[in-house]
Amino acid sequence: MVWKVVLGAAAGVVAGALGTVAHGGHRPWGLVAALALVVSTATMARAWAGRQVLGGHVVGLAVTLVILARTGPGGDVLIPSGGGLGWVWLVGAVLMAALVAVAPGWLFADRAPEPVAEDRSD
């Protein structure tokens, strides 16, 4: 189970890094695509192995966002706080992962559909 949590965290790191790069490009569609990426990877993590793996995903995502929001050694910042778009990305990414966490479990259940009874009233 530990390796699944590590893989979930890795998916969170990838989603955070790719979303950070994409959120500022082609406004507002880059932000929409970045948030959709977070929802899809969080959904994959929860459907694959439950809330523990989703927790790893959220930790990987949050750590990546915190690191990329800081000022780099050359003075560069990938998530600017001035225009509001960076804040929407930071808060929105965490909220999207939280929505997946509180979603009902039956959305992620992998069950075969119930057979439909045939009407034989001839």
JSON list of C-alpha atoms in Angstrom, two decimals:
[
{"chain": "A", "resi": 1, "resn": "MET", "atom": "CA", "xyz": [0.00, 0.00, 0.00]},
{"chain": "A", "resi": 2, "resn": "VAL", "atom": "CA", "xyz": [2.91, 2.35, 0.69]},
{"chain": "A", "resi": 3, "resn": "TRP", "atom": "CA", "xyz": [4.06, 2.26, -2.91]},
{"chain": "A", "resi": 4, "resn": "LYS", "atom": "CA", "xyz": [0.55, 3.25, -4.02]},
{"chain": "A", "resi": 5, "resn": "VAL", "atom": "CA", "xyz": [0.65, 6.29, -1.76]},
{"chain": "A", "resi": 6, "resn": "VAL", "atom": "CA", "xyz": [4.08, 7.19, -3.18]},
{"chain": "A", "resi": 7, "resn": "LEU", "atom": "CA", "xyz": [2.72, 6.88, -6.71]},
{"chain": "A", "resi": 8, "resn": "GLY", "atom": "CA", "xyz": [-0.26, 9.03, -5.74]},
{"chain": "A", "resi": 9, "resn": "ALA", "atom": "CA", "xyz": [2.13, 11.67, -4.40]},
{"chain": "A", "resi": 10, "resn": "ALA", "atom": "CA", "xyz": [4.12, 11.49, -7.63]},
{"chain": "A", "resi": 11, "resn": "ALA", "atom": "CA", "xyz": [0.92, 12.09, -9.60]},
{"chain": "A", "resi": 12, "resn": "GLY", "atom": "CA", "xyz": [0.26, 15.11, -7.38]},
{"chain": "A", "resi": 13, "resn": "VAL", "atom": "CA", "xyz": [3.75, 16.46, -8.07]},
{"chain": "A", "resi": 14, "resn": "VAL", "atom": "CA", "xyz": [3.26, 16.06, -11.82]},
{"chain": "A", "resi": 15, "resn": "ALA", "atom": "CA", "xyz": [-0.20, 17.67, -11.72]},
{"chain": "A", "resi": 16, "resn": "GLY", "atom": "CA", "xyz": [1.13, 20.57, -9.67]},
{"chain": "A", "resi": 17, "resn": "ALA", "atom": "CA", "xyz": [4.12, 21.16, -11.93]},
{"chain": "A", "resi": 18, "resn": "LEU", "atom": "CA", "xyz": [2.21, 20.87, -15.21]},
{"chain": "A", "resi": 19, "resn": "GLY", "atom": "CA", "xyz": [-0.70, 22.92, -13.87]},
{"chain": "A", "resi": 20, "resn": "THR", "atom": "CA", "xyz": [1.66, 25.65, -12.70]},
{"chain": "A", "resi": 21, "resn": "VAL", "atom": "CA", "xyz": [3.17, 25.90, -16.15]},
{"chain": "A", "resi": 22, "resn": "ALA", "atom": "CA", "xyz": [-0.22, 25.78, -17.91]},
{"chain": "A", "resi": 23, "resn": "HIS", "atom": "CA", "xyz": [-2.34, 28.02, -15.69]},
{"chain": "A", "resi": 24, "resn": "GLY", "atom": "CA", "xyz": [-0.90, 31.27, -16.97]},
{"chain": "A", "resi": 25, "resn": "GLY", "atom": "CA", "xyz": [-0.98, 30.46, -20.66]},
{"chain": "A", "resi": 26, "resn": "HIS", "atom": "CA", "xyz": [-3.97, 31.18, -22.89]},
{"chain": "A", "resi": 27, "resn": "ARG", "atom": "CA", "xyz": [-6.10, 32.82, -20.21]},
{"chain": "A", "resi": 28, "resn": "PRO", "atom": "CA", "xyz": [-8.55, 31.61, -18.92]},
{"chain": "A", "resi": 29, "resn": "TRP", "atom": "CA", "xyz": [-8.32, 28.22, -20.66]},
{"chain": "A", "resi": 30, "resn": "GLY", "atom": "CA", "xyz": [-4.91, 27.38, -19.27]},
{"chain": "A", "resi": 31, "resn": "LEU", "atom": "CA", "xyz": [-6.30, 27.72, -15.75]},
{"chain": "A", "resi": 32, "resn": "VAL", "atom": "CA", "xyz": [-9.36, 25.63, -16.66]},
{"chain": "A", "resi": 33, "resn": "ALA", "atom": "CA", "xyz": [-7.11, 22.90, -18.11]},
{"chain": "A", "resi": 34, "resn": "ALA", "atom": "CA", "xyz": [-4.84, 22.99, -15.05]},
{"chain": "A", "resi": 35, "resn": "LEU", "atom": "CA", "xyz": [-7.77, 22.60, -12.66]},
{"chain": "A", "resi": 36, "resn": "ALA", "atom": "CA", "xyz": [-9.20, 19.81, -14.83]},
{"chain": "A", "resi": 37, "resn": "LEU", "atom": "CA", "xyz": [-5.83, 18.07, -14.59]},
{"chain": "A", "resi": 38, "resn": "VAL", "atom": "CA", "xyz": [-5.97, 18.23, -10.79]},
{"chain": "A", "resi": 39, "resn": "VAL", "atom": "CA", "xyz": [-9.52, 16.83, -10.76]},
{"chain": "A", "resi": 40, "resn": "SER", "atom": "CA", "xyz": [-8.62, 14.00, -13.12]},
{"chain": "A", "resi": 41, "resn": "THR", "atom": "CA", "xyz": [-5.46, 12.94, -11.29]},
{"chain": "A", "resi": 42, "resn": "ALA", "atom": "CA", "xyz": [-7.19, 13.19, -7.89]},
{"chain": "A", "resi": 43, "resn": "THR", "atom": "CA", "xyz": [-10.09, 11.11, -9.20]},
{"chain": "A", "resi": 44, "resn": "MET", "atom": "CA", "xyz": [-7.65, 8.55, -10.57]},
{"chain": "A", "resi": 45, "resn": "ALA", "atom": "CA", "xyz": [-5.87, 8.33, -7.22]},
{"chain": "A", "resi": 46, "resn": "ARG", "atom": "CA", "xyz": [-9.07, 7.86, -5.23]},
{"chain": "A", "resi": 47, "resn": "ALA", "atom": "CA", "xyz": [-10.63, 5.39, -7.64]},
{"chain": "A", "resi": 48, "resn": "TRP", "atom": "CA", "xyz": [-7.42, 3.38, -7.81]},
{"chain": "A", "resi": 49, "resn": "ALA", "atom": "CA", "xyz": [-6.84, 2.77, -4.12]},
{"chain": "A", "resi": 50, "resn": "GLY", "atom": "CA", "xyz": [-8.97, 5.00, -1.93]},
{"chain": "A", "resi": 51, "resn": "ARG", "atom": "CA", "xyz": [-8.53, 8.02, 0.26]},
{"chain": "A", "resi": 52, "resn": "GLN", "atom": "CA", "xyz": [-5.03, 7.11, 1.47]},
{"chain": "A", "resi": 53, "resn": "VAL", "atom": "CA", "xyz": [-3.65, 7.42, -2.06]},
{"chain": "A", "resi": 54, "resn": "LEU", "atom": "CA", "xyz": [-5.68, 10.59, -2.57]},
{"chain": "A", "resi": 55, "resn": "GLY", "atom": "CA", "xyz": [-4.04, 11.93, 0.59]},
{"chain": "A", "resi": 56, "resn": "GLY", "atom": "CA", "xyz": [-0.63, 11.23, -0.92]},
{"chain": "A", "resi": 57, "resn": "HIS", "atom": "CA", "xyz": [-1.75, 13.01, -4.08]},
{"chain": "A", "resi": 58, "resn": "VAL", "atom": "CA", "xyz": [-2.83, 16.08, -2.13]},
{"chain": "A", "resi": 59, "resn": "VAL", "atom": "CA", "xyz": [0.45, 16.18, -0.20]},
{"chain": "A", "resi": 60, "resn": "GLY", "atom": "CA", "xyz": [2.47, 15.95, -3.43]},
{"chain": "A", "resi": 61, "resn": "LEU", "atom": "CA", "xyz": [0.32, 18.63, -5.05]},
{"chain": "A", "resi": 62, "resn": "ALA", "atom": "CA", "xyz": [0.51, 21.01, -2.08]},
{"chain": "A", "resi": 63, "resn": "VAL", "atom": "CA", "xyz": [4.28, 20.65, -1.61]},
{"chain": "A", "resi": 64, "resn": "THR", "atom": "CA", "xyz": [4.84, 21.29, -5.32]},
{"chain": "A", "resi": 65, "resn": "LEU", "atom": "CA", "xyz": [2.62, 24.37, -5.29]},
{"chain": "A", "resi": 66, "resn": "VAL", "atom": "CA", "xyz": [4.36, 25.79, -2.22]},
{"chain": "A", "resi": 67, "resn": "ILE", "atom": "CA", "xyz": [7.79, 25.26, -3.75]},
{"chain": "A", "resi": 68, "resn": "LEU", "atom": "CA", "xyz": [6.83, 26.75, -7.12]},
{"chain": "A", "resi": 69, "resn": "ALA", "atom": "CA", "xyz": [5.13, 29.76, -5.53]},
{"chain": "A", "resi": 70, "resn": "ARG", "atom": "CA", "xyz": [8.38, 30.86, -3.90]},
{"chain": "A", "resi": 71, "resn": "THR", "atom": "CA", "xyz": [10.82, 33.26, -5.51]},
{"chain": "A", "resi": 72, "resn": "GLY", "atom": "CA", "xyz": [13.59, 31.44, -7.33]},
{"chain": "A", "resi": 73, "resn": "PRO", "atom": "CA", "xyz": [17.31, 32.18, -7.05]},
{"chain": "A", "resi": 74, "resn": "GLY", "atom": "CA", "xyz": [17.19, 34.52, -10.03]},
{"chain": "A", "resi": 75, "resn": "GLY", "atom": "CA", "xyz": [14.14, 36.38, -8.73]},
{"chain": "A", "resi": 76, "resn": "ASP", "atom": "CA", "xyz": [11.70, 34.46, -10.93]},
{"chain": "A", "resi": 77, "resn": "VAL", "atom": "CA", "xyz": [8.34, 33.27, -9.65]},
{"chain": "A", "resi": 78, "resn": "LEU", "atom": "CA", "xyz": [6.11, 30.79, -11.49]},
{"chain": "A", "resi": 79, "resn": "ILE", "atom": "CA", "xyz": [2.93, 31.55, -9.57]},
{"chain": "A", "resi": 80, "resn": "PRO", "atom": "CA", "xyz": [2.57, 35.34, -9.37]},
{"chain": "A", "resi": 81, "resn": "SER", "atom": "CA", "xyz": [0.34, 36.67, -6.60]},
{"chain": "A", "resi": 82, "resn": "GLY", "atom": "CA", "xyz": [-0.23, 40.14, -8.04]},
{"chain": "A", "resi": 83, "resn": "GLY", "atom": "CA", "xyz": [-2.88, 39.57, -10.69]},
{"chain": "A", "resi": 84, "resn": "GLY", "atom": "CA", "xyz": [-5.08, 37.15, -8.80]},
{"chain": "A", "resi": 85, "resn": "LEU", "atom": "CA", "xyz": [-4.63, 34.33, -11.33]},
{"chain": "A", "resi": 86, "resn": "GLY", "atom": "CA", "xyz": [-1.96, 32.72, -9.16]},
{"chain": "A", "resi": 87, "resn": "TRP", "atom": "CA", "xyz": [-4.24, 32.77, -6.13]},
{"chain": "A", "resi": 88, "resn": "VAL", "atom": "CA", "xyz": [-7.07, 31.24, -8.14]},
{"chain": "A", "resi": 89, "resn": "TRP", "atom": "CA", "xyz": [-4.70, 28.45, -9.21]},
{"chain": "A", "resi": 90, "resn": "LEU", "atom": "CA", "xyz": [-3.38, 27.82, -5.68]},
{"chain": "A", "resi": 91, "resn": "VAL", "atom": "CA", "xyz": [-6.74, 27.86, -3.92]},
{"chain": "A", "resi": 92, "resn": "GLY", "atom": "CA", "xyz": [-8.62, 26.25, -6.81]},
{"chain": "A", "resi": 93, "resn": "ALA", "atom": "CA", "xyz": [-6.22, 23.30, -7.04]},
{"chain": "A", "resi": 94, "resn": "VAL", "atom": "CA", "xyz": [-6.62, 22.50, -3.36]},
{"chain": "A", "resi": 95, "resn": "LEU", "atom": "CA", "xyz": [-10.41, 22.95, -3.54]},
{"chain": "A", "resi": 96, "resn": "MET", "atom": "CA", "xyz": [-10.68, 20.63, -6.55]},
{"chain": "A", "resi": 97, "resn": "ALA", "atom": "CA", "xyz": [-8.75, 17.92, -4.70]},
{"chain": "A", "resi": 98, "resn": "ALA", "atom": "CA", "xyz": [-10.95, 18.49, -1.63]},
{"chain": "A", "resi": 99, "resn": "LEU", "atom": "CA", "xyz": [-14.09, 18.08, -3.74]},
{"chain": "A", "resi": 100, "resn": "VAL", "atom": "CA", "xyz": [-12.83, 14.70, -4.91]},
{"chain": "A", "resi": 101, "resn": "ALA", "atom": "CA", "xyz": [-12.06, 13.77, -1.30]},
{"chain": "A", "resi": 102, "resn": "VAL", "atom": "CA", "xyz": [-15.60, 14.53, -0.07]},
{"chain": "A", "resi": 103, "resn": "ALA", "atom": "CA", "xyz": [-17.38, 13.01, -3.06]},
{"chain": "A", "resi": 104, "resn": "PRO", "atom": "CA", "xyz": [-19.52, 9.96, -2.24]},
{"chain": "A", "resi": 105, "resn": "GLY", "atom": "CA", "xyz": [-17.76, 6.62, -2.44]},
{"chain": "A", "resi": 106, "resn": "TRP", "atom": "CA", "xyz": [-20.24, 5.07, -4.87]},
{"chain": "A", "resi": 107, "resn": "LEU", "atom": "CA", "xyz": [-18.89, 7.35, -7.60]},
{"chain": "A", "resi": 108, "resn": "PHE", "atom": "CA", "xyz": [-15.59, 5.48, -7.38]},
{"chain": "A", "resi": 109, "resn": "ALA", "atom": "CA", "xyz": [-16.95, 1.95, -6.90]},
{"chain": "A", "resi": 110, "resn": "ASP", "atom": "CA", "xyz": [-16.05, -0.55, -9.58]},
{"chain": "A", "resi": 111, "resn": "ARG", "atom": "CA", "xyz": [-19.12, -2.76, -9.71]},
{"chain": "A", "resi": 112, "resn": "ALA", "atom": "CA", "xyz": [-20.79, -4.59, -12.54]},
{"chain": "A", "resi": 113, "resn": "PRO", "atom": "CA", "xyz": [-24.20, -3.23, -13.47]},
{"chain": "A", "resi": 114, "resn": "GLU", "atom": "CA", "xyz": [-27.25, -5.03, -12.15]},
{"chain": "A", "resi": 115, "resn": "PRO", "atom": "CA", "xyz": [-28.82, -7.38, -14.71]},
{"chain": "A", "resi": 116, "resn": "VAL", "atom": "CA", "xyz": [-32.11, -6.15, -16.10]},
{"chain": "A", "resi": 117, "resn": "ALA", "atom": "CA", "xyz": [-34.99, -8.61, -15.73]},
{"chain": "A", "resi": 118, "resn": "GLU", "atom": "CA", "xyz": [-36.68, -9.34, -19.03]},
{"chain": "A", "resi": 119, "resn": "ASP", "atom": "CA", "xyz": [-40.44, -9.01, -19.31]},
{"chain": "A", "resi": 120, "resn": "ARG", "atom": "CA", "xyz": [-41.83, -12.43, -20.40]},
{"chain": "A", "resi": 121, "resn": "SER", "atom": "CA", "xyz": [-45.53, -11.72, -20.31]},
{"chain": "A", "resi": 122, "resn": "ASP", "atom": "CA", "xyz": [-46.43, -13.38, -23.63]}
]
